[in-house]
Coordinates of C-alpha atoms in Angstrom, one line a residue:
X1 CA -69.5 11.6 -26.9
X2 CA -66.6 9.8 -25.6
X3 CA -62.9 10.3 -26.8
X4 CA -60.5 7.2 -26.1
X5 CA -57.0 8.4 -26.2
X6 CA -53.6 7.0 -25.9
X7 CA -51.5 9.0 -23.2
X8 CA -47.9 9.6 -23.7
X9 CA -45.5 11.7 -22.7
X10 CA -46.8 16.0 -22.4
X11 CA -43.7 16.4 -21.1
X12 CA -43.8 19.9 -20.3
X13 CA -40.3 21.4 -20.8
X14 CA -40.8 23.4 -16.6
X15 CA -37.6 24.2 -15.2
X16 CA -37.8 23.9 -11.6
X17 CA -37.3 27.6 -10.1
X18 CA -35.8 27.0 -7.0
X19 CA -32.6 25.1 -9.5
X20 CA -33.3 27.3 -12.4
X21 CA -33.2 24.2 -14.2
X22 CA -34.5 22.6 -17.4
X23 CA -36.0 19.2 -15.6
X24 CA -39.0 16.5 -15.4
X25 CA -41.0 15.6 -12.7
X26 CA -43.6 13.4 -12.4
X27 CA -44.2 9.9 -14.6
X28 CA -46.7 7.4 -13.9
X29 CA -45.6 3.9 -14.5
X30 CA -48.6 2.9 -17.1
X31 CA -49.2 1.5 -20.1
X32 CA -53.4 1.6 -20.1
X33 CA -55.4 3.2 -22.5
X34 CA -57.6 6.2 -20.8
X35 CA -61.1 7.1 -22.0
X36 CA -62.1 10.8 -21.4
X37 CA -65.6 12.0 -21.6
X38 CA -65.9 15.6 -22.9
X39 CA -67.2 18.0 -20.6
X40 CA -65.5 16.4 -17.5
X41 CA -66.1 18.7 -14.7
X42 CA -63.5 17.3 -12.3
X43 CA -60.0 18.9 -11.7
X44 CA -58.3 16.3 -13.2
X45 CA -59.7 15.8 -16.9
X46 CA -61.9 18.9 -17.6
X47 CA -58.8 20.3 -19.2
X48 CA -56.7 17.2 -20.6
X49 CA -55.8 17.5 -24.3
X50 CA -57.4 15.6 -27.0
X51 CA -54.6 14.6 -28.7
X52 CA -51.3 16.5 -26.9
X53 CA -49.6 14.1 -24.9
X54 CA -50.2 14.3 -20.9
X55 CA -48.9 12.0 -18.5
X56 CA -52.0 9.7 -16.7
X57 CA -50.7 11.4 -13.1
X58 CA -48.7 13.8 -11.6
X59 CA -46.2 15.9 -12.6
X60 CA -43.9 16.4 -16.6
X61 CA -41.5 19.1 -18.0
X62 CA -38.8 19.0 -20.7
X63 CA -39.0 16.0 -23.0
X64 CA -35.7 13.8 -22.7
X65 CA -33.9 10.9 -24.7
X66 CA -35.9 10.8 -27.8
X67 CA -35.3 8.6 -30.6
X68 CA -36.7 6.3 -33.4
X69 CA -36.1 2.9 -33.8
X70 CA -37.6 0.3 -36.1
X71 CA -41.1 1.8 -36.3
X72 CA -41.4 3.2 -32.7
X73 CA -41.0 6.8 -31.6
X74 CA -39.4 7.3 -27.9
X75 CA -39.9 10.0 -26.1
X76 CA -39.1 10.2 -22.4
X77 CA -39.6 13.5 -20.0
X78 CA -38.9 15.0 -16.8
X79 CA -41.2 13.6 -14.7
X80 CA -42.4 13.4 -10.8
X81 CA -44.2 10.6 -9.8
X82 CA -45.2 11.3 -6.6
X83 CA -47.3 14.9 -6.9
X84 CA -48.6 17.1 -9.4
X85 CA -45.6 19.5 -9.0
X86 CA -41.8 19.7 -9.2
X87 CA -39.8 17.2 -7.3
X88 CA -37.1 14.6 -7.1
X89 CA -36.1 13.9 -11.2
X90 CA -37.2 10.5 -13.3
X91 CA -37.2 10.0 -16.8
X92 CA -41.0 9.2 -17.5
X93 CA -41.4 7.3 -21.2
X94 CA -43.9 7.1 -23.6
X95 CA -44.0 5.2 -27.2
X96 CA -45.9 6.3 -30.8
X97 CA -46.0 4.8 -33.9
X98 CA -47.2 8.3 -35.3
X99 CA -46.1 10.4 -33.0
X100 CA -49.8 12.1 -32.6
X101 CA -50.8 9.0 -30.4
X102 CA -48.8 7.6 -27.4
X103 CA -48.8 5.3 -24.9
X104 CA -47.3 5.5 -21.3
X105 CA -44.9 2.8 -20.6
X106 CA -43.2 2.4 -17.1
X107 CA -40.7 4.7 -15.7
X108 CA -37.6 4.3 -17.6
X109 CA -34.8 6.0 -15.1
X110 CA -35.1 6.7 -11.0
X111 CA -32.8 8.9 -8.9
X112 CA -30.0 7.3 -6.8
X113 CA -27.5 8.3 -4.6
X114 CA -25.5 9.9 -7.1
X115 CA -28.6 12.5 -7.8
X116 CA -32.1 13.0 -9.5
X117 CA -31.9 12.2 -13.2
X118 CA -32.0 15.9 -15.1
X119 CA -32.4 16.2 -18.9
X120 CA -30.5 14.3 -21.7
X121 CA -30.5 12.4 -24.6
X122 CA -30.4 9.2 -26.1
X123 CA -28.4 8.1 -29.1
X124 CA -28.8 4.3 -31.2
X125 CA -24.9 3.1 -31.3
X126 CA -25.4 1.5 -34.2
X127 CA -21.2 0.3 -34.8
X128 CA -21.3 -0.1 -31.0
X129 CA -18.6 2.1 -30.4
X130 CA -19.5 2.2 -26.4
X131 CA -19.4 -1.9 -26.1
X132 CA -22.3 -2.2 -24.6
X133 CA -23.9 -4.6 -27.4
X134 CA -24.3 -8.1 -26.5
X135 CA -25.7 -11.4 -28.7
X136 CA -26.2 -8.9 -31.9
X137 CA -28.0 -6.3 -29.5
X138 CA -27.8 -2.8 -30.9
X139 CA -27.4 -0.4 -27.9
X140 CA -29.7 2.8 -27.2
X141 CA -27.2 4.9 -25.1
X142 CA -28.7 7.7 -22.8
X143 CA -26.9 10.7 -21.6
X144 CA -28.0 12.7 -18.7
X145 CA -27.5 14.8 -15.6
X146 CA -27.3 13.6 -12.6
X147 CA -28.5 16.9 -10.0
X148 CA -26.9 16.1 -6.6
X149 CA -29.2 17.8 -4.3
X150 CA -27.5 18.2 -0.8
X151 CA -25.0 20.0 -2.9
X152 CA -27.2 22.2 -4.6
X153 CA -28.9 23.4 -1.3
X154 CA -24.9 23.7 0.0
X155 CA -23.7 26.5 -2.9
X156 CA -21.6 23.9 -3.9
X157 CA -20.7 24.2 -8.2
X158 CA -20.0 20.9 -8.6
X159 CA -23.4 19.3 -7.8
X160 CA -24.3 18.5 -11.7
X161 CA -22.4 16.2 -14.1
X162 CA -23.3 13.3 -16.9
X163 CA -24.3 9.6 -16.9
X164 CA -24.6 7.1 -19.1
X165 CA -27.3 4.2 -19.4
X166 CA -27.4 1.9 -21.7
X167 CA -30.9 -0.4 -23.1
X168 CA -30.9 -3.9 -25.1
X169 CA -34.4 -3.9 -25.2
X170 CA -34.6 -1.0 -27.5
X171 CA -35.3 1.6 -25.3
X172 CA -38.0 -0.5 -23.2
X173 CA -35.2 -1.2 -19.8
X174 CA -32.2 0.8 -18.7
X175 CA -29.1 -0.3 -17.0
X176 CA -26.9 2.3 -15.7
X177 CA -23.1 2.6 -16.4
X178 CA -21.0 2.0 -13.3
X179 CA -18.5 4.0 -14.2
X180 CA -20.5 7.1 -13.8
X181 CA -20.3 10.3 -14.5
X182 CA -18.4 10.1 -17.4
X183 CA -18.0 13.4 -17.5
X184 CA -17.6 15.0 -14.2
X185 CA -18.0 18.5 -13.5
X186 CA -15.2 20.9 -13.4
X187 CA -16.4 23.4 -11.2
X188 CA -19.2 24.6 -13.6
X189 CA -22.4 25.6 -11.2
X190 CA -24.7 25.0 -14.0
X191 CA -23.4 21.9 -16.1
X192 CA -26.3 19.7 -17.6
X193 CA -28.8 18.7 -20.2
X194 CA -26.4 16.8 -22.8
X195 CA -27.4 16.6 -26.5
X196 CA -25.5 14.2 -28.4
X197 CA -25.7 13.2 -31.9
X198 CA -23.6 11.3 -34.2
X199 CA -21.1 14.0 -36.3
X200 CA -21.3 11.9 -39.9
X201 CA -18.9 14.1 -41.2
X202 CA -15.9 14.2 -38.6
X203 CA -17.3 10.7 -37.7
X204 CA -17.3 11.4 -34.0
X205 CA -19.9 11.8 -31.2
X206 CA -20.6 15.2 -30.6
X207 CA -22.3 16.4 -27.2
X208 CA -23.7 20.2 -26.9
X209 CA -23.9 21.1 -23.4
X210 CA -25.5 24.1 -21.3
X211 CA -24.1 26.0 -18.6
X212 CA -25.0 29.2 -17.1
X213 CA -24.6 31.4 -20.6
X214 CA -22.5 29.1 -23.1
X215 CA -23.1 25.6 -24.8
X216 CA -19.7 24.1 -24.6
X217 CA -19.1 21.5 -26.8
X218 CA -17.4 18.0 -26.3
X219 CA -16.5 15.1 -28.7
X220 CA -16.1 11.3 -28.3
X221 CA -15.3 7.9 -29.7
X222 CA -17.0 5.4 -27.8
X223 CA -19.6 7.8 -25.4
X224 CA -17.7 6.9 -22.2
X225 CA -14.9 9.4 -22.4
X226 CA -15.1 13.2 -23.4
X227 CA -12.7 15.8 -24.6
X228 CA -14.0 19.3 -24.6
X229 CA -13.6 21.2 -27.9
X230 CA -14.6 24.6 -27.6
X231 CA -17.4 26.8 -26.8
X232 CA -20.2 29.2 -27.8
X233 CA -22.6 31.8 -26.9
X234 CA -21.4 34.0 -24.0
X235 CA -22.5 37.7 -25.1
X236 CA -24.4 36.8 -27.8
X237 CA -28.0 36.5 -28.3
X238 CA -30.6 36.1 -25.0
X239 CA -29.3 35.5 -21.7
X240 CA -31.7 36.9 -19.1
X241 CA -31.4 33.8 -17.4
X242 CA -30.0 30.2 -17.9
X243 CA -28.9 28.2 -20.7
X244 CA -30.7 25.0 -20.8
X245 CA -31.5 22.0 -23.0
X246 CA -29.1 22.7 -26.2
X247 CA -29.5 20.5 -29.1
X248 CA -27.0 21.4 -32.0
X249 CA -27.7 19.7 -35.4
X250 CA -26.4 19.8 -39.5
X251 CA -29.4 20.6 -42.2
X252 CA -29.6 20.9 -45.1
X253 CA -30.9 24.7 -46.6
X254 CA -34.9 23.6 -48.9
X255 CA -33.9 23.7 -52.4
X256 CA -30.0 23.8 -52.3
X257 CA -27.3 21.6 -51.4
X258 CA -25.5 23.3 -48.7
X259 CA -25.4 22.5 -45.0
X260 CA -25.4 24.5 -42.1
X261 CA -25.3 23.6 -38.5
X262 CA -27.9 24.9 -36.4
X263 CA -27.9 25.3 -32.6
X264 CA -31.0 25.5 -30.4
X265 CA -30.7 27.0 -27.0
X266 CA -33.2 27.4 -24.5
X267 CA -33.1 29.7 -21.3
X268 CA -35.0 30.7 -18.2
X269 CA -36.7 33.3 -18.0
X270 CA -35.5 35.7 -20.5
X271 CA -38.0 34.0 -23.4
X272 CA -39.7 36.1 -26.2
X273 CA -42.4 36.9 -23.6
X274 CA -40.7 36.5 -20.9
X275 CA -40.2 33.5 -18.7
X276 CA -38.9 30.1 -20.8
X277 CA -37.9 30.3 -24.3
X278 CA -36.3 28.9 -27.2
X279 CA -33.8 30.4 -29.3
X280 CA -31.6 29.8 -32.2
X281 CA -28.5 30.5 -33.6
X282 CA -27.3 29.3 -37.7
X283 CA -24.0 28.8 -38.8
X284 CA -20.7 26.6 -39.6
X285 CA -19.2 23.3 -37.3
X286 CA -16.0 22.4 -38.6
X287 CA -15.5 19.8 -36.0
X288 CA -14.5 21.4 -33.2
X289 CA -15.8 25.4 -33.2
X290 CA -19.2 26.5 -34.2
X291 CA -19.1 29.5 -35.8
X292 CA -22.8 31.4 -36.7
X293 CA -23.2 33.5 -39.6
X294 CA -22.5 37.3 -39.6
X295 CA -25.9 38.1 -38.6
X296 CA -26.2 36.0 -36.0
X297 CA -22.3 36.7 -34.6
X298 CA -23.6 39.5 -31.6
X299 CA -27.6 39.0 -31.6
X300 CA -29.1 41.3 -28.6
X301 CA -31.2 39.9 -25.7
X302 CA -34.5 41.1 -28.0
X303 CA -33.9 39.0 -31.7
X304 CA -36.0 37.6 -34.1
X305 CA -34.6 34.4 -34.2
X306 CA -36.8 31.9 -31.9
X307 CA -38.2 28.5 -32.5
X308 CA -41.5 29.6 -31.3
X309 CA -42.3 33.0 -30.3
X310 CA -45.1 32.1 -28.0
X311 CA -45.2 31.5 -24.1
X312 CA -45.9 27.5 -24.2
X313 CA -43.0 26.2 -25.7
X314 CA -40.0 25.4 -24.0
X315 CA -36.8 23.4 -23.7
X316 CA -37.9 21.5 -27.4
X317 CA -34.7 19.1 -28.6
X318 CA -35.2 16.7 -31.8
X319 CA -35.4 12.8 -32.4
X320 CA -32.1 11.1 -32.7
X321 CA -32.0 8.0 -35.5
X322 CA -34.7 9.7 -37.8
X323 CA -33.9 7.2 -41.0
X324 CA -31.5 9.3 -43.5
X325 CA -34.3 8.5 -46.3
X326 CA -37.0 10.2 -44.1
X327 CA -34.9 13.1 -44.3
X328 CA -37.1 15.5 -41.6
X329 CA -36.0 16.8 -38.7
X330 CA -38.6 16.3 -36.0
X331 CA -39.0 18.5 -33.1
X332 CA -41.4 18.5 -29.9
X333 CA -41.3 20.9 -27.0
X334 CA -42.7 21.3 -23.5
X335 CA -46.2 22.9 -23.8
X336 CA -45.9 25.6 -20.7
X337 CA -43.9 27.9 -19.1
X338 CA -42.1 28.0 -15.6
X339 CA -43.5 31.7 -15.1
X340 CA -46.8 29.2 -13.7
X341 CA -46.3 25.8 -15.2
X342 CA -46.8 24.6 -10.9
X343 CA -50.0 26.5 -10.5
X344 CA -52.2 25.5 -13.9
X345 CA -55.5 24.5 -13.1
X346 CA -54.9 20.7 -13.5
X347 CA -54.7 19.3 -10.4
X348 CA -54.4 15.0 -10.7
X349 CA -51.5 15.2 -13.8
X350 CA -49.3 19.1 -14.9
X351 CA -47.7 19.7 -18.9
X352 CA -48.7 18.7 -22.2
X353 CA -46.2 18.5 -25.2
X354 CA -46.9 20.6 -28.2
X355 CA -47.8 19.0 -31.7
X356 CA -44.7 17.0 -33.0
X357 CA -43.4 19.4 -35.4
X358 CA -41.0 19.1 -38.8
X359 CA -38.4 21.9 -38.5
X360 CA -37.2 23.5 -41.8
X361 CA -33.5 25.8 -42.8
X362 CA -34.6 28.0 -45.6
X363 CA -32.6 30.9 -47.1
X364 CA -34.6 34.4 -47.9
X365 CA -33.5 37.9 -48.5
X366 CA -29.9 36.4 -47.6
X367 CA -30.6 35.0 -43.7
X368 CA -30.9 31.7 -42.4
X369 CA -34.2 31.2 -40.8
X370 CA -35.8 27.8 -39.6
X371 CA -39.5 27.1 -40.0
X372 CA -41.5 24.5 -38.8
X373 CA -45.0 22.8 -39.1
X374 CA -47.0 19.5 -37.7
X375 CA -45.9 16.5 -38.8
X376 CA -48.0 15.3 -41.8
X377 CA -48.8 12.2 -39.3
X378 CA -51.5 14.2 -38.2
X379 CA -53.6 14.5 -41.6
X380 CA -54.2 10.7 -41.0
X381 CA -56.8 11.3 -38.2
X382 CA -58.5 14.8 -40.3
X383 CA -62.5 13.6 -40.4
X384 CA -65.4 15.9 -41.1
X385 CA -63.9 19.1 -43.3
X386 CA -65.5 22.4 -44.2
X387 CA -63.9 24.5 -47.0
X388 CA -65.0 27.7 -48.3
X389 CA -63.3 30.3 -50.8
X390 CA -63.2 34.0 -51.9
X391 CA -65.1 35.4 -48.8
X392 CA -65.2 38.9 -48.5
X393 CA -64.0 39.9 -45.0
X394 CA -64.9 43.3 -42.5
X395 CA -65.7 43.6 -39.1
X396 CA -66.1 39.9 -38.1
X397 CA -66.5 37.2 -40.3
X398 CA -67.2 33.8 -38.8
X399 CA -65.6 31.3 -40.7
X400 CA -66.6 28.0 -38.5
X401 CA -68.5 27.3 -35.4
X402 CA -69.4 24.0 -33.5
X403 CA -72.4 23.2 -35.4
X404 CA -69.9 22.0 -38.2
X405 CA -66.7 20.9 -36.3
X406 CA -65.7 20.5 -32.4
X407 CA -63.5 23.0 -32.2
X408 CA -61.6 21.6 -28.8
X409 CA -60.0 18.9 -31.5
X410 CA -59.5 21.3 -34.8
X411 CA -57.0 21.8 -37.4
X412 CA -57.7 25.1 -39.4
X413 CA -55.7 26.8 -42.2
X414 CA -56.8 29.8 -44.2
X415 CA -55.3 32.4 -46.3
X416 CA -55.4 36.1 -46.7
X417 CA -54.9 39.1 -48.6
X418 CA -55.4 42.8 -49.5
X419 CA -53.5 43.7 -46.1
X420 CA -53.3 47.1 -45.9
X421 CA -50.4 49.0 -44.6
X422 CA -51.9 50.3 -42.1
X423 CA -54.7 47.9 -41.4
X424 CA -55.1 46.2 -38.1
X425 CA -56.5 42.7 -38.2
X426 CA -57.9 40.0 -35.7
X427 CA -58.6 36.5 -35.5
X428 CA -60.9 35.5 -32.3
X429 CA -62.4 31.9 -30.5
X430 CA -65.1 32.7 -28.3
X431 CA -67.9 31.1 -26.8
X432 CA -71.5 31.4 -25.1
X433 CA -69.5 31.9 -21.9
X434 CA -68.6 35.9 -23.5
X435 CA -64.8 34.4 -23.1
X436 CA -62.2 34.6 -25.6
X437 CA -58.9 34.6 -27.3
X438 CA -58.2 36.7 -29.7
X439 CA -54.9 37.2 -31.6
X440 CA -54.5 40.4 -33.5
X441 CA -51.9 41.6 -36.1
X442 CA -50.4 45.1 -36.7
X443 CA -49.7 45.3 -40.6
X444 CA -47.3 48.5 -40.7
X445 CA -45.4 47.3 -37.5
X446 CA -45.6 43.5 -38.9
X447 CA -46.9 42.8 -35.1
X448 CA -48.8 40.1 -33.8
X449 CA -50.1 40.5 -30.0
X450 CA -52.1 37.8 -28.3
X451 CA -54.8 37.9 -25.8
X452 CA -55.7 35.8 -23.0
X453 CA -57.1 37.8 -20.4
X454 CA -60.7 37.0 -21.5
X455 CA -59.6 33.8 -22.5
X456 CA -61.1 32.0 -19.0
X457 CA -59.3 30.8 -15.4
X458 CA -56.2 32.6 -15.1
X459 CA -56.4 33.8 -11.4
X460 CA -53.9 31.0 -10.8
X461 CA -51.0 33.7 -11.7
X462 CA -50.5 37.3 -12.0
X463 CA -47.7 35.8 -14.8
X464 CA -49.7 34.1 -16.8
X465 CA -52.8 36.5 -18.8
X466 CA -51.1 40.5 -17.2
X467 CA -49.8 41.4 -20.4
X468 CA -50.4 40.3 -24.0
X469 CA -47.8 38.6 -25.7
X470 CA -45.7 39.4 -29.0
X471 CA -44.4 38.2 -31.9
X472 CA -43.0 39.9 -35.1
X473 CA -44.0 38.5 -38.5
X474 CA -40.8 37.5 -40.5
X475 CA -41.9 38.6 -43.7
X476 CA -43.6 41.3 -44.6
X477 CA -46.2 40.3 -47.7
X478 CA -49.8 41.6 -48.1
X479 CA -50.9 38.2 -47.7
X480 CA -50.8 35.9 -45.1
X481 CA -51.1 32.1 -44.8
X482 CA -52.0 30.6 -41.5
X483 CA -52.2 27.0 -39.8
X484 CA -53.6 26.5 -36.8
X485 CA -54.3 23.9 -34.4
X486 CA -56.7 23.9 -31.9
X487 CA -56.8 21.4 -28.8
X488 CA -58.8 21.7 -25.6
X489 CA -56.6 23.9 -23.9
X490 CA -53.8 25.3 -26.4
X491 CA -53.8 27.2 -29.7
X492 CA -50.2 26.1 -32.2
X493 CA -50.3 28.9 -34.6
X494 CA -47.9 28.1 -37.7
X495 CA -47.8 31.7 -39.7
X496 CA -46.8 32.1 -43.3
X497 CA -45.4 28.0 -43.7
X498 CA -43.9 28.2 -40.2
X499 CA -41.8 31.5 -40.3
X500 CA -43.7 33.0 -36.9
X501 CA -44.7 30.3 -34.9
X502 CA -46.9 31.0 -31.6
X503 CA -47.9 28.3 -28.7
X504 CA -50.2 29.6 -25.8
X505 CA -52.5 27.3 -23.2
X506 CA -55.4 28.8 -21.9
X507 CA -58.3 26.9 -19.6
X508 CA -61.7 28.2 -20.7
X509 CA -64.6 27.1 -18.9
X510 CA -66.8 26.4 -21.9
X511 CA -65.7 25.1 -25.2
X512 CA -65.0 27.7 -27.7
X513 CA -68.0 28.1 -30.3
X514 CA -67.2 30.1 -33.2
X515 CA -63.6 31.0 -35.0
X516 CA -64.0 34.4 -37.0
X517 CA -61.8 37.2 -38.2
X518 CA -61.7 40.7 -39.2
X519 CA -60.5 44.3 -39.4
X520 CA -61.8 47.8 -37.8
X521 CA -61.5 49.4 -40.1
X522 CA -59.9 47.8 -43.6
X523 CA -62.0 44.9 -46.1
X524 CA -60.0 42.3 -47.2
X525 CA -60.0 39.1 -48.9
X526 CA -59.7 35.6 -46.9
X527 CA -58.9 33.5 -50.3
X528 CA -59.2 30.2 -49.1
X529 CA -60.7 28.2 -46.1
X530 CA -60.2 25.4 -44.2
X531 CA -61.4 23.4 -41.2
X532 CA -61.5 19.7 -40.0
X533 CA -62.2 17.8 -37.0
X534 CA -59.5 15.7 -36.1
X535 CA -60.6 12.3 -34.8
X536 CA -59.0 10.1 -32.5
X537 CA -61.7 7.4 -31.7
X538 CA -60.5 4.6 -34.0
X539 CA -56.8 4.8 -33.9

């Protein structure tokens, strides 16, 4: 059967380990549709998603500049063009009307002799505060880093600091500002990836910067010159390695009408499971200090506060310009981790993007927590469903297997209950191969520990399949809901609406076969049942 599927931007959010630093690599300039054949057998597309964005070639991290604009997602990554791993910075682009299917346009932004292009963002200056609108044109401003590497490999501090370019074309061209940087570094070693977004309230531009273990936050009028504010984070929360990719945002808390500002910080390494992460901290902006809520005021390296507890999700930021009536807050990340992101088996193009994803503020049992969960855009492509109800559940129970859906292209959700307190449960894909991946939850330590050891090649790093991974469950209920999507190489697993959230990749050598679950030891009840095949062919 042959899949034909638009390519866009898997920018894989890899942070280059010799810089420590949250940056794309490879982009290919194209804007061609590619038609993969299942069951490829060559290095190159035996193991390219169905439907995550991957570049066509070469090398992707952290996604950069996104925004919408009438009817057209942008997303642009870190990206290499030149080989399959790290190198010299562009900014890569790729466009979706849907945000599930993309295509790869040319290159947007190239290193020059002020440096390689590092992560940023990308705001739509609407009143054309920055002047850069001609004949009626609304400007897309981007803000990035420009990585001066002679003075990295020097030990100088200074070698990082932020740009501006500007687009009439609505994102499509990019011409840079010659009076870069705008904001020069002040002696800051690590000083990059700029997040701006437009402060309604205080009616300013607000940028959220990383360095080494603070976002420092600057404001402006017209996005060409920068006052710093104040700053946040030092001693508080995870910092077993860098700061990276901030993105700092009002919502609003489901059901109420109060704000809070939420900031998302990524590092490296010091994630969840170790290696790349993506944490986040809740309270109040007031225009110039951010200042988190009680509980989040001295957070320890190990919290529970993560965007996504998994290994495979890294340096994630939101799209700017989402229309006010749309309301969401949309979120993507980097689909790997930089513990091995150079060394996965996918040798002609590296990274994938997770699922776009709506993020969520909700209030329980007094603390802020944010939730997320696929964009509904992807019910659009749901084809051949299987549902089932009140089964009664042991040992193994297999709820679906390939003679109803292809699993390497699934969404599945199900619901359980009866959880005993000290019942041990596990959900498992396997296949003819004897491989598998099995997740498995710990009801009286609310513990969730997954398992890709058996899960096929992972030979490529001692990092990547040593140890299971964690992740607490945020409430503690005797049922549990779960969402799950399934992909060729890559499980998303949204737990309980998107209060525990796990990414992990895995390359097996067969496709998986069945999906079952079950207990040792304890019966219980999976309520409800559901499974489609998502398909791309006609879109």
């Amino acid at each position: 059967m042959m899949n034909k599927i638009k390519f866009g931007l898997t920018s894989l959010a890899v942070c280059c380990l010799f810089f420590n630093s949250c940056k794309d690599q490879n982009s290919e300039e194209t804007s061609e549709e590619i038609t993969q054949t299942e069951g490829e057998e060559n290095s190159g597309d035996a193991y390219r998603p169905n439907f995550h964005f991957t570049p066509e070639k070469n090398w992707m991290n952290d996604p950069n500049g996104m925004f919408y604009l009438d009817g057209t997602y942008h997303l642009y990554f870190q990206y290499y063009p030149d080989d399959n791993v790290w190198g010299p910075m562009h900014w890569g682009h790729a466009t979706s009307k849907d945000m599930i299917t993309w295509e790869e346009q040319e290159i947007a932004l190239f290193p020059d002799e002020k440096g390689y292009i590092f992560s940023g963002s990308a705001v739509v200056d609407k009143d054309n505060t920055s002047g850069f609108g001609e004949d009626g044109k609304i400007p897309v401003v981007a803000i990035f880093t420009y990585h001066e590497p002679k003075g990295a490999e020097k030990g100088e501090k200074d070698y990082q600091s932020q740009a501006i370019a500007y687009s009439l074309d609505k994102g499509m061209t990019w011409t840079k500002y010659k009076g870069n940087p705008v904001l020069p570094n002040p002696g800051i070693e690590n000083f990059r990836d700029p997040k701006v977004t437009w402060d309604k309230e205080h009616k300013q531009w607000l940028m959220a910067l990383a360095t080494t273990e603070n976002t420092l936050f600057y404001t402006s009028q017209d996005l060409k010159e920068w006052k710093k504010v104040s700053e946040f984070g030092q001693g508080n929360g995870a910092h077993d390695g860098v700061w990276e990719c901030p993105d700092f945002f009002p919502m609003q808390v489901e059901g109420t009408g109060e704000t809070k500002w939420v900031l998302i910080q990524s590092l490296n390494p010091g994630g969840y499971n170790g290696g790349s992460g993506t944490q986040y901290f809740v309270g109040d902006f007031d225009g110039t200090t951010f200042t988190p809520e009680e509980n989040m005021s001295n957070l320890e390296e190990k919290h529970d506060y993560w965007i996504d507890f998994g290994r495979d999700n890294y340096a994630g930021v939101t799209w700017a310009n989402v229309p006010e009536e749309d309301g969401r807050k949309l979120f993507l990340g980097w689909m790997s981790n930089w513990l091995y992101a150079q060394e996965v088996p996918t040798e002609t193009w590296r990274s994938a993007m997770t699922i776009a994803r709506e993020l969520k503020l909700i209030k329980e049992d007094g603390q802020y927590l944010v939730t997320s969960q696929p964009v509904e855009e992807l019910q659009k492509f749901r084809g051949e469903v299987v549902k089932k109800s009140a089964l009664s559940a042991n040992k193994d129970l297999v709820l679906i297997d390939t003679s109803a859906i292809d699993l390497s292209k699934a969404e599945v959700k199900f619901s359980i209950s009866g959880l005993e307190e000290d019942g041990n449960y596990h959900f498992t894909l396997s296949n003819e191969k004897g491989e598998k991946f099995v997740v498995n939850y710990d009801h009286s330590k609310q513990k969730f520990s997954m398992d890709r050891s058996k899960a096929g090649i992972n030979d490529f790093s001692d990092k990547f399949s040593g140890t299971p991974s964690t992740a607490p469950r945020i409430t503690a209920s005797n049922s549990m809901e779960v969402h799950m999507l399934l992909d060729k190489t890559s499980m998303e697993l949204f737990i309980d609406n998107g209060k525990t959230v796990i990414t992990e990749i895995f390359f097996s050598e067969k496709p998986w076969d069945t999906f079952s679950i079950g207990s040792e030891e304890k019966d219980f009840m999976v309520d409800s049942f559901e499974a489609y095949e998502l398909n791309f062919n006609n879109q």
